[in-house]
């Protein structure tokens, strides 16, 4: 007999009829010989309605009272669903989060789960009952044991956490879409349903998948190896499986608040090649990486950012043994890229004495302090960061090779983890590109003329982290510019548009102290990303993406990559077109 956790979202329980349909599916699952725990959301848009009511009374309602209020939505659903299930002759019992043993931090409106004591749930299962649990809520483990909520969309998290605690054989998320698609179907109607996706890919696609499956739920599934499937509650289609690596057994205490960093990785024998001051126009990156792919040069990190004078620096890393080939390609193509004008400075920089250190962990999502802490740790060790590249689940820095051992030791010590060997085990046949995502809510933030010395990234991103502002695609310019005798670089990153004004204000207040130049915000951007575990062993993927954009005359303003993701910043009004083109270019339609 298998134990299954099913979760039904708001639209799936939006009316008495829908609740009845859910009850039928529940009873069928039991009849098929399973034990069943059902987690539900509030009906339809109930939570939104409650938020609105509170805001009619106060512009800043107390967070404790908001939890008291919002948690009622799910309590309505558990009772109604239990009644509907009982009506079909199947014993059932409803439990609040507290009754189900879900203990959280005392952080109202955004509590993380600390521990689940599933005894009561297990007792009712033994009695032959379906246990219906209120999603999105728990009880604070300390103090007055008040009701807490996990943050909007938190029922997914409740369901997967319960599945982990009960060691369920699967967690099924029922929603109003058929599963995870290759891209947003509102942009590309031919988007295809994925039969499976890895949890890492899912996390990297957070912006694509977050509305379907909460990233915190994916993080728990990944950490505890919970088999997870997303499917429609309207049909019997199989949906999309989210595949997690089988993990070493992990303690269930501090379920959501244990280390946000899982491991430190490093790669020595890396070389960095940078092309400076290439013109800012469509096609440059496509030509460069196309030429590298034709020579079978496997490129690892790529960063590009625009700077003063409207020219770009493009930098990439390769294995040291490929450095001379990469350099030859770069030298051959440089005059073409530079319109046959020899640039004023050296146009190509080669450094073959660099290393890459990374921190890895699903817990870095939405926790800006983690990246800032990494920069701070390196700064305190006196290590200067050359390139920074961030993705949802990883932050990588290139540093001088001579500092690699010290950097790794300092980071392991700081995050209390060990070094993991850089094995990118990927599912067999993982496609190079699994999905394409568009982020329209990003703004580009640039801090100009940042003194080139250890600690500056830590200072800057520390300021943003203190105010809980998350940044991604952090890029430092490759060229340095001497201002009043000090070598400086520009640093740019993308952040949520809603944070842009605040970020600028906080940084403006610090530029004099830090000796930096102006802080510039550009809101007219969008970020287009491709994700695929199979791109690791496929040298031509980046070139294919850049060329597709170039063929459509779309200029790439920023590039940043991780092993399984490539992101390009393009003009906001070209974003949807870019997604369509790329989706087609990789044969996903
Ligand atoms: N009802 C909560 C919300 O709307 C939790 C959830 O549906 O997952 O955010
Ligand atoms: Mg939801």
Coordinates of C-alpha atoms and ligand atoms in Angstrom, one line a residue:
X1 CA 0.0 0.0 0.0
X2 CA 1.5 3.3 -1.0
X3 CA 1.2 6.6 0.9
X4 CA 0.4 9.5 -1.4
X5 CA 0.1 13.3 -0.6
X6 CA -2.1 15.2 -3.0
X7 CA -2.4 18.9 -3.1
X8 CA -5.2 20.9 -4.6
X9 CA -4.8 24.6 -5.4
X10 CA -7.4 27.3 -5.2
X11 CA -9.1 26.9 -8.6
X12 CA -9.3 23.1 -8.0
X13 CA -11.4 23.7 -4.9
X14 CA -13.1 26.9 -6.1
X15 CA -16.7 25.9 -5.8
X16 CA -18.9 23.2 -4.2
X17 CA -18.9 21.3 -7.5
X18 CA -15.1 21.4 -7.8
X19 CA -14.8 20.2 -4.2
X20 CA -17.1 17.3 -5.1
X21 CA -14.9 16.5 -8.1
X22 CA -11.8 16.5 -5.9
X23 CA -13.6 14.3 -3.3
X24 CA -14.3 11.8 -6.1
X25 CA -10.7 11.7 -7.2
X26 CA -9.7 11.3 -3.6
X27 CA -12.0 8.3 -3.1
X28 CA -10.7 6.7 -6.4
X29 CA -7.2 7.0 -5.2
X30 CA -8.1 5.3 -1.9
X31 CA -10.0 2.6 -3.7
X32 CA -6.9 1.9 -5.8
X33 CA -5.3 0.9 -2.6
X34 CA -3.5 4.0 -1.3
X35 CA -3.3 5.8 2.0
X36 CA -3.9 9.4 1.3
X37 CA -3.1 12.8 2.8
X38 CA -4.7 15.8 1.0
X39 CA -3.5 19.3 1.4
X40 CA -5.7 22.1 0.1
X41 CA -5.5 25.9 -0.6
X42 CA -8.2 28.4 0.1
X43 CA -11.1 28.4 -2.3
X44 CA -10.5 30.4 -5.5
X45 CA -9.4 33.9 -4.7
X46 CA -10.4 33.8 -1.1
X47 CA -6.9 34.8 0.2
X48 CA -6.8 37.9 -2.1
X49 CA -10.2 38.9 -0.8
X50 CA -9.1 38.6 2.8
X51 CA -6.0 40.7 2.1
X52 CA -8.1 43.3 0.5
X53 CA -10.5 43.5 3.5
X54 CA -7.6 44.0 5.9
X55 CA -6.2 46.8 3.7
X56 CA -9.6 48.5 3.8
X57 CA -9.0 48.9 7.6
X58 CA -5.3 49.5 7.7
X59 CA -2.5 50.3 5.3
X60 CA -0.1 48.2 7.4
X61 CA -2.1 45.6 9.2
X62 CA -0.2 43.6 11.9
X63 CA 1.5 40.5 10.5
X64 CA 0.2 38.4 13.4
X65 CA -3.4 39.4 12.6
X66 CA -2.8 38.8 8.9
X67 CA -1.8 35.2 9.7
X68 CA -4.9 34.8 11.9
X69 CA -7.0 36.1 9.1
X70 CA -5.5 34.4 6.0
X71 CA -5.3 31.0 7.6
X72 CA -9.1 30.9 7.8
X73 CA -9.3 30.5 4.0
X74 CA -7.7 27.0 4.1
X75 CA -9.8 26.0 7.2
X76 CA -13.0 26.5 5.2
X77 CA -11.7 24.2 2.5
X78 CA -10.5 21.3 4.7
X79 CA -13.9 21.1 6.4
X80 CA -15.9 21.2 3.2
X81 CA -13.7 18.7 1.5
X82 CA -13.9 16.3 4.5
X83 CA -17.6 16.6 4.4
X84 CA -17.7 15.9 0.7
X85 CA -15.4 12.8 1.1
X86 CA -17.5 11.5 4.0
X87 CA -20.6 12.0 1.9
X88 CA -19.1 9.5 -0.6
X89 CA -18.9 6.9 2.2
X90 CA -15.1 7.4 2.8
X91 CA -14.0 8.2 6.4
X92 CA -12.0 11.5 6.5
X93 CA -10.8 14.0 9.0
X94 CA -9.7 17.6 8.6
X95 CA -6.7 19.0 10.4
X96 CA -5.3 22.5 10.7
X97 CA -1.5 23.0 10.2
X98 CA -1.0 22.9 13.9
X99 CA -3.1 19.8 14.4
X100 CA -1.0 18.1 11.6
X101 CA 2.2 18.9 13.6
X102 CA 3.6 21.6 11.2
X103 CA 5.9 23.7 13.4
X104 CA 7.4 26.9 12.0
X105 CA 9.5 29.9 12.9
X106 CA 7.7 32.7 14.6
X107 CA 8.1 34.9 11.5
X108 CA 4.6 35.9 10.7
X109 CA 3.4 36.0 7.0
X110 CA 6.6 34.3 5.8
X111 CA 7.4 31.5 8.3
X112 CA 9.6 28.6 7.3
X113 CA 8.9 25.1 8.4
X114 CA 11.1 23.9 11.2
X115 CA 9.8 20.4 11.9
X116 CA 6.8 18.2 11.2
X117 CA 5.6 15.8 13.9
X118 CA 3.4 13.5 11.8
X119 CA 2.2 11.2 14.6
X120 CA -1.4 12.4 14.6
X121 CA -1.6 12.2 10.8
X122 CA -0.2 8.7 10.9
X123 CA -2.7 7.6 13.6
X124 CA -5.7 8.8 11.5
X125 CA -4.2 7.1 8.4
X126 CA -4.0 3.8 10.4
X127 CA -7.7 4.3 11.3
X128 CA -8.4 4.2 7.6
X129 CA -9.2 7.9 7.2
X130 CA -8.2 10.3 4.5
X131 CA -6.4 13.1 6.3
X132 CA -7.2 16.6 4.9
X133 CA -4.7 19.2 6.0
X134 CA -4.8 23.0 5.7
X135 CA -2.0 24.2 3.5
X136 CA 0.0 27.4 3.9
X137 CA -0.2 27.4 7.7
X138 CA 1.6 26.1 10.7
X139 CA 2.1 27.0 14.3
X140 CA 5.2 28.8 15.8
X141 CA 7.4 26.3 17.6
X142 CA 8.3 28.8 20.3
X143 CA 6.5 31.4 22.4
X144 CA 2.8 31.5 22.4
X145 CA 2.4 28.9 19.6
X146 CA 0.5 31.3 17.4
X147 CA -0.8 30.5 13.9
X148 CA 1.7 31.3 11.2
X149 CA 1.5 31.3 7.4
X150 CA 4.3 30.3 5.0
X151 CA 3.9 33.2 2.5
X152 CA 1.7 33.4 -0.5
X153 CA 1.5 30.3 -2.5
X154 CA 2.7 28.3 0.5
X155 CA 0.4 25.3 0.2
X156 CA 2.8 23.6 -2.2
X157 CA 5.4 23.9 0.4
X158 CA 3.1 22.3 3.1
X159 CA 2.3 19.4 0.8
X160 CA 5.9 18.6 -0.2
X161 CA 7.1 19.0 3.4
X162 CA 4.4 16.6 4.6
X163 CA 5.4 14.1 1.9
X164 CA 9.0 14.3 3.1
X165 CA 8.1 13.9 6.8
X166 CA 5.7 11.0 6.1
X167 CA 8.2 9.5 3.6
X168 CA 5.3 9.3 1.1
X169 CA 5.9 7.5 -2.2
X170 CA 4.8 10.6 -4.2
X171 CA 3.5 14.1 -3.9
X172 CA 0.9 15.1 -6.5
X173 CA 0.2 18.7 -7.1
X174 CA -3.2 19.3 -8.8
X175 CA -3.7 22.6 -10.5
X176 CA -5.5 24.3 -13.4
X177 CA -2.8 23.7 -16.0
X178 CA -1.7 20.3 -17.4
X179 CA 1.9 20.6 -16.0
X180 CA 5.1 22.4 -16.8
X181 CA 5.4 23.7 -20.3
X182 CA 8.5 24.5 -22.4
X183 CA 7.5 28.2 -22.1
X184 CA 4.7 30.5 -21.2
X185 CA 1.7 29.5 -23.5
X186 CA 0.4 33.0 -23.5
X187 CA 3.5 34.0 -25.5
X188 CA 4.0 30.8 -27.5
X189 CA 0.7 28.9 -27.9
X190 CA 2.5 25.9 -29.3
X191 CA 4.5 25.5 -26.0
X192 CA 4.8 21.8 -25.3
X193 CA 4.0 19.9 -22.1
X194 CA 7.2 18.4 -20.5
X195 CA 6.9 14.8 -19.3
X196 CA 9.7 15.4 -16.9
X197 CA 12.1 18.1 -15.6
X198 CA 14.9 18.0 -13.1
X199 CA 14.5 19.9 -9.8
X200 CA 17.6 21.9 -10.7
X201 CA 16.1 22.9 -14.0
X202 CA 12.8 23.7 -12.3
X203 CA 14.6 26.0 -9.8
X204 CA 16.5 27.7 -12.5
X205 CA 13.2 28.3 -14.3
X206 CA 11.7 29.7 -11.2
X207 CA 10.3 32.6 -13.1
X208 CA 8.6 30.3 -15.6
X209 CA 7.4 27.7 -13.1
X210 CA 6.8 29.7 -10.0
X211 CA 3.2 30.3 -10.7
X212 CA 2.7 26.5 -11.2
X213 CA 4.9 25.3 -8.4
X214 CA 6.4 27.3 -5.5
X215 CA 10.2 27.2 -5.6
X216 CA 10.4 26.4 -1.9
X217 CA 8.4 23.3 -2.5
X218 CA 10.9 22.2 -5.3
X219 CA 13.7 22.9 -2.9
X220 CA 12.3 20.5 -0.3
X221 CA 11.6 17.9 -3.0
X222 CA 15.2 18.2 -4.1
X223 CA 16.6 18.1 -0.6
X224 CA 14.6 15.0 0.5
X225 CA 14.3 13.3 -2.8
X226 CA 10.5 13.5 -2.9
X227 CA 9.0 12.3 -6.2
X228 CA 6.8 15.2 -7.3
X229 CA 4.3 15.5 -10.1
X230 CA 2.3 18.5 -11.3
X231 CA -0.9 17.7 -13.2
X232 CA -4.3 19.1 -14.0
X233 CA -7.2 18.5 -11.6
X234 CA -9.6 18.6 -14.6
X235 CA -8.2 15.6 -16.5
X236 CA -6.5 12.3 -16.0
X237 CA -3.4 13.3 -18.0
X238 CA 0.0 12.2 -16.5
X239 CA 1.4 15.7 -16.0
X240 CA 5.1 16.6 -15.5
X241 CA 7.4 14.8 -13.1
X242 CA 10.0 16.8 -11.2
X243 CA 13.0 14.5 -10.9
X244 CA 15.3 14.9 -7.9
X245 CA 18.5 13.1 -7.2
X246 CA 18.3 10.3 -4.7
X247 CA 19.7 12.0 -1.6
X248 CA 21.6 10.8 1.4
X249 CA 19.1 10.7 4.2
X250 CA 18.8 14.2 5.7
X251 CA 17.5 15.2 9.1
X252 CA 13.9 16.4 9.2
X253 CA 14.6 18.9 11.9
X254 CA 15.1 22.4 10.6
X255 CA 13.4 21.2 7.5
X256 CA 13.4 24.6 5.7
X257 CA 16.0 26.5 7.6
X258 CA 19.0 24.2 7.5
X259 CA 21.9 25.3 5.3
X260 CA 20.9 27.4 2.4
X261 CA 24.2 26.4 0.8
X262 CA 24.7 22.7 0.2
X263 CA 28.3 22.6 -1.1
X264 CA 31.3 24.6 -2.3
X265 CA 32.6 23.6 -5.7
X266 CA 35.8 24.7 -7.3
X267 CA 37.5 24.3 -10.7
X268 CA 41.2 25.0 -11.2
X269 CA 43.0 25.1 -14.5
X270 CA 40.6 27.7 -15.9
X271 CA 41.4 30.4 -18.3
X272 CA 39.6 33.7 -18.9
X273 CA 39.4 35.4 -22.2
X274 CA 37.9 38.9 -22.4
X275 CA 37.1 40.9 -25.5
X276 CA 37.0 44.6 -24.6
X277 CA 35.1 47.5 -26.2
X278 CA 33.2 45.5 -28.8
X279 CA 30.4 47.6 -30.4
X280 CA 27.0 47.4 -28.8
X281 CA 24.9 45.9 -31.7
X282 CA 23.1 42.7 -32.6
X283 CA 25.2 39.8 -33.8
X284 CA 28.5 40.3 -31.9
X285 CA 28.0 37.5 -29.3
X286 CA 26.6 35.2 -32.0
X287 CA 29.6 35.6 -34.2
X288 CA 32.1 35.1 -31.4
X289 CA 30.5 32.1 -29.8
X290 CA 29.6 30.7 -33.2
X291 CA 33.3 30.7 -34.2
X292 CA 34.2 29.1 -30.9
X293 CA 31.6 26.4 -31.3
X294 CA 32.9 25.6 -34.8
X295 CA 36.3 25.1 -33.3
X296 CA 34.7 22.8 -30.6
X297 CA 35.8 25.1 -27.8
X298 CA 33.7 24.3 -24.8
X299 CA 32.9 27.5 -23.1
X300 CA 31.9 27.6 -19.4
X301 CA 30.9 30.9 -17.9
X302 CA 30.0 33.8 -20.2
X303 CA 29.4 37.4 -19.0
X304 CA 28.8 40.5 -20.9
X305 CA 27.8 43.9 -19.8
X306 CA 27.6 47.3 -21.4
X307 CA 29.8 50.2 -20.2
X308 CA 30.6 53.8 -20.8
X309 CA 31.0 54.8 -24.4
X310 CA 28.3 52.3 -25.3
X311 CA 30.7 49.4 -25.9
X312 CA 30.6 45.9 -24.4
X313 CA 33.0 43.7 -22.7
X314 CA 32.5 40.0 -23.3
X315 CA 34.3 37.6 -21.1
X316 CA 34.2 33.8 -20.9
X317 CA 36.1 31.0 -19.3
X318 CA 37.4 27.7 -20.8
X319 CA 39.5 24.9 -19.6
X320 CA 43.1 25.9 -19.6
X321 CA 44.0 23.4 -22.3
X322 CA 41.6 25.1 -24.6
X323 CA 42.9 28.5 -23.8
X324 CA 45.2 28.9 -26.8
X325 CA 42.6 27.7 -29.2
X326 CA 40.1 30.1 -27.8
X327 CA 42.5 32.9 -27.9
X328 CA 43.3 32.2 -31.6
X329 CA 39.6 32.3 -32.4
X330 CA 39.1 35.5 -30.5
X331 CA 42.1 37.1 -32.2
X332 CA 40.9 36.1 -35.6
X333 CA 37.4 37.5 -35.1
X334 CA 38.3 40.6 -33.1
X335 CA 39.0 42.8 -36.1
X336 CA 35.6 41.8 -37.6
X337 CA 33.8 42.5 -34.4
X338 CA 35.6 45.8 -34.1
X339 CA 34.6 46.9 -37.6
X340 CA 38.3 46.6 -38.6
X341 CA 39.2 49.5 -36.3
X342 CA 41.9 48.7 -34.0
X343 CA 40.6 49.7 -30.6
X344 CA 42.6 52.1 -28.5
X345 CA 43.6 49.6 -25.8
X346 CA 44.4 46.0 -25.9
X347 CA 41.2 44.5 -27.1
X348 CA 41.8 41.0 -25.8
X349 CA 42.8 40.0 -22.3
X350 CA 43.8 36.5 -21.6
X351 CA 44.4 35.1 -18.1
X352 CA 45.3 31.5 -17.8
X353 CA 45.9 31.4 -14.0
X354 CA 42.4 31.6 -12.7
X355 CA 40.1 29.3 -10.7
X356 CA 36.3 29.2 -10.3
X357 CA 34.8 28.8 -6.9
X358 CA 31.0 28.4 -6.5
X359 CA 28.5 28.0 -3.7
X360 CA 25.6 25.7 -4.6
X361 CA 22.2 25.3 -3.0
X362 CA 18.5 25.7 -3.7
X363 CA 18.4 27.8 -0.6
X364 CA 20.1 30.7 -2.3
X365 CA 16.8 31.6 -4.0
X366 CA 15.2 34.7 -2.4
X367 CA 18.0 34.9 0.2
X368 CA 20.1 37.8 -1.1
X369 CA 22.3 37.6 2.0
X370 CA 23.9 34.3 0.8
X371 CA 25.6 35.8 -2.2
X372 CA 26.6 38.9 -0.2
X373 CA 28.1 36.6 2.5
X374 CA 30.1 34.8 -0.1
X375 CA 31.6 38.1 -1.4
X376 CA 32.3 39.2 2.2
X377 CA 34.1 35.9 3.0
X378 CA 36.3 36.2 0.0
X379 CA 37.0 39.9 0.8
X380 CA 38.0 39.1 4.3
X381 CA 40.5 36.6 2.9
X382 CA 41.8 39.4 0.8
X383 CA 40.8 37.8 -2.4
X384 CA 39.9 39.9 -5.4
X385 CA 36.9 38.7 -7.4
X386 CA 37.3 39.0 -11.2
X387 CA 34.1 37.7 -12.6
X388 CA 30.8 37.0 -10.8
X389 CA 28.1 34.8 -12.3
X390 CA 24.9 34.0 -10.5
X391 CA 21.9 31.8 -11.2
X392 CA 19.0 30.8 -9.0
X393 CA 20.9 28.0 -7.3
X394 CA 24.5 29.0 -7.7
X395 CA 26.9 31.8 -7.3
X396 CA 30.3 31.5 -9.0
X397 CA 33.3 33.8 -8.8
X398 CA 36.5 33.6 -10.8
X399 CA 39.6 34.4 -8.7
X400 CA 43.4 34.1 -9.1
X401 CA 44.3 30.4 -9.1
X402 CA 46.8 31.0 -6.3
X403 CA 43.9 31.9 -4.0
X404 CA 41.8 28.9 -4.8
X405 CA 42.7 26.8 -1.8
X406 CA 42.2 29.6 0.6
X407 CA 39.0 30.7 -1.0
X408 CA 37.6 27.2 -0.8
X409 CA 38.6 26.7 2.8
X410 CA 37.1 30.0 3.8
X411 CA 33.8 29.3 2.1
X412 CA 33.5 25.8 3.5
X413 CA 34.2 27.2 6.9
X414 CA 31.7 30.1 6.5
X415 CA 28.8 28.0 5.2
X416 CA 29.7 24.9 7.3
X417 CA 29.7 22.6 4.3
X418 CA 32.3 20.5 2.5
X419 CA 33.7 20.6 -1.0
X420 CA 31.8 18.7 -3.5
X421 CA 33.4 17.2 -6.5
X422 CA 32.3 19.0 -9.5
X423 CA 30.3 16.1 -11.0
X424 CA 27.4 17.3 -13.1
X425 CA 25.5 14.1 -13.1
X426 CA 22.6 14.6 -15.4
X427 CA 19.8 12.4 -16.4
X428 CA 20.6 10.5 -19.5
X429 CA 19.2 12.1 -22.6
X430 CA 18.7 15.4 -20.8
X431 CA 17.9 17.9 -23.6
X432 CA 20.3 20.8 -24.1
X433 CA 17.4 23.1 -23.7
X434 CA 14.4 22.1 -21.7
X435 CA 12.6 25.4 -21.5
X436 CA 12.6 29.1 -22.2
X437 CA 11.6 31.8 -19.7
X438 CA 10.9 35.5 -19.9
X439 CA 11.2 37.8 -17.0
X440 CA 9.5 41.1 -17.6
X441 CA 9.8 42.4 -14.1
X442 CA 13.5 43.0 -14.1
X443 CA 15.4 46.2 -14.0
X444 CA 19.1 46.7 -14.7
X445 CA 21.1 48.4 -11.9
X446 CA 24.6 49.6 -12.6
X447 CA 27.1 51.0 -10.2
X448 CA 29.8 52.8 -12.2
X449 CA 33.4 53.3 -11.4
X450 CA 33.7 50.9 -8.4
X451 CA 37.3 50.8 -7.0
X452 CA 38.9 47.5 -8.1
X453 CA 39.8 46.1 -4.7
X454 CA 38.6 43.2 -2.5
X455 CA 35.5 43.9 -0.6
X456 CA 33.6 46.1 -3.0
X457 CA 31.1 43.5 -4.2
X458 CA 30.6 42.5 -0.6
X459 CA 29.9 46.1 0.4
X460 CA 27.5 46.8 -2.5
X461 CA 25.5 43.6 -2.4
X462 CA 25.6 43.6 1.4
X463 CA 23.7 46.8 1.3
X464 CA 21.1 45.3 -1.0
X465 CA 20.9 42.1 1.1
X466 CA 20.3 44.1 4.3
X467 CA 17.2 45.4 2.7
X468 CA 16.3 42.0 1.4
X469 CA 16.7 42.9 -2.2
X470 CA 17.6 39.9 -4.4
X471 CA 19.9 40.4 -7.3
X472 CA 20.7 38.1 -10.2
X473 CA 23.0 38.2 -13.1
X474 CA 25.7 40.1 -11.3
X475 CA 28.4 41.3 -13.8
X476 CA 31.7 43.2 -13.3
X477 CA 33.2 44.9 -16.3
X478 CA 36.5 43.4 -17.5
X479 CA 38.2 46.7 -18.4
X480 CA 39.4 48.9 -15.7
X481 CA 39.3 52.7 -15.9
X482 CA 41.6 54.8 -13.8
X483 CA 39.8 57.6 -12.0
X484 CA 41.9 59.9 -9.8
X485 CA 44.7 57.3 -9.7
X486 CA 42.3 54.5 -8.7
X487 CA 41.5 51.6 -11.0
X488 CA 37.8 51.1 -11.2
X489 CA 35.3 48.7 -12.8
X490 CA 31.6 48.9 -13.4
X491 CA 29.3 46.4 -11.7
X492 CA 25.8 45.7 -13.0
X493 CA 23.1 43.3 -11.9
X494 CA 19.4 42.7 -12.5
X495 CA 16.9 43.1 -9.7
X496 CA 13.1 43.1 -9.5
X497 CA 11.6 46.3 -10.9
X498 CA 9.7 46.9 -7.7
X499 CA 13.0 47.1 -5.8
X500 CA 14.8 49.4 -8.3
X501 CA 13.9 52.7 -6.7
X502 CA 14.8 51.5 -3.2
X503 CA 18.0 49.9 -4.4
X504 CA 19.1 53.1 -6.1
X505 CA 18.3 55.1 -3.0
X506 CA 20.2 52.8 -0.6
X507 CA 23.3 52.7 -2.9
X508 CA 23.2 56.4 -3.7
X509 CA 23.5 57.0 0.0
X510 CA 26.7 54.9 0.1
X511 CA 28.6 55.9 -3.1
X512 CA 30.6 58.7 -1.5
X513 CA 31.7 56.4 1.4
X514 CA 32.6 53.6 -1.0
X515 CA 34.2 55.9 -3.6
X516 CA 32.0 54.7 -6.4
X517 CA 30.5 56.7 -9.3
X518 CA 26.9 57.0 -10.3
X519 CA 24.1 54.4 -9.7
X520 CA 22.1 54.0 -12.9
X521 CA 18.8 52.2 -13.3
X522 CA 17.3 51.0 -16.6
X523 CA 13.8 49.6 -16.4
X524 CA 13.3 49.1 -20.1
X525 CA 14.8 45.6 -20.1
X526 CA 13.6 42.0 -20.0
X527 CA 15.5 38.9 -19.3
X528 CA 15.3 35.8 -21.5
X529 CA 16.7 32.5 -20.3
X530 CA 17.2 29.0 -21.6
X531 CA 17.6 26.1 -19.2
X532 CA 18.7 22.6 -19.8
X533 CA 20.8 20.0 -17.9
X534 CA 22.1 18.7 -21.2
X535 CA 23.8 21.9 -22.2
X536 CA 26.8 21.0 -20.1
X537 CA 28.2 18.8 -22.8
X538 CA 26.9 20.8 -25.8
X539 CA 29.3 23.5 -26.9
X540 CA 27.1 25.2 -29.5
X541 CA 24.1 26.0 -27.4
X542 CA 25.1 29.5 -26.4
X543 CA 26.1 30.4 -30.0
X544 CA 22.7 29.1 -31.2
X545 CA 20.8 31.3 -28.8
X546 CA 22.9 34.4 -29.6
X547 CA 22.7 33.8 -33.3
X548 CA 18.9 33.3 -33.2
X549 CA 18.6 36.7 -31.5
X550 CA 21.0 38.3 -33.9
X551 CA 19.1 37.0 -37.0
X552 CA 16.1 38.9 -35.6
X553 CA 18.1 42.0 -35.1
X554 CA 17.8 41.8 -31.3
X555 CA 20.7 43.3 -29.4
X556 CA 21.9 41.5 -26.3
X557 CA 22.7 44.0 -23.5
X558 CA 23.9 41.6 -20.9
X559 CA 24.8 37.9 -20.8
X560 CA 25.2 35.7 -17.8
X561 CA 25.4 31.9 -17.5
X562 CA 25.5 29.0 -15.2
X563 CA 26.2 25.4 -16.1
X564 CA 22.6 24.7 -17.0
X565 CA 21.3 28.2 -17.8
X566 CA 22.0 31.1 -20.2
X567 CA 20.3 34.4 -19.6
X568 CA 20.3 37.5 -22.0
X569 CA 19.1 40.9 -21.1
X570 CA 17.3 42.5 -24.1
X571 CA 15.2 45.6 -24.7
X572 CA 11.9 45.2 -22.9
X573 CA 9.8 45.6 -26.1
X574 CA 11.7 42.8 -27.8
X575 CA 11.3 40.3 -24.9
X576 CA 8.3 38.3 -26.1
X577 CA 9.6 38.2 -29.6
X578 CA 12.9 36.9 -28.3
X579 CA 11.2 34.1 -26.4
X580 CA 9.3 33.1 -29.6
X581 CA 12.4 33.0 -31.7
X582 CA 14.5 31.1 -29.2
X583 CA 11.7 28.6 -28.5
X584 CA 11.5 27.9 -32.2
X585 CA 15.3 27.9 -32.7
X586 CA 15.7 25.0 -30.3
X587 CA 12.9 23.0 -31.9
X588 CA 10.6 23.2 -28.9
X589 CA 7.4 24.2 -30.7
Ligands
LIG1 N1 -4.1 30.5 -0.1 C1 -2.7 30.9 -0.1 C2 -2.5 31.9 -1.2 O1 -3.3 32.2 -2.0 C3 -1.8 29.7 -0.2 C4 -1.9 28.9 -1.5 O2 -2.8 29.0 -2.2 O3 -0.9 28.2 -1.8 O4 -1.4 32.4 -1.3
LIG2 MG1 -0.9 28.2 -5.6

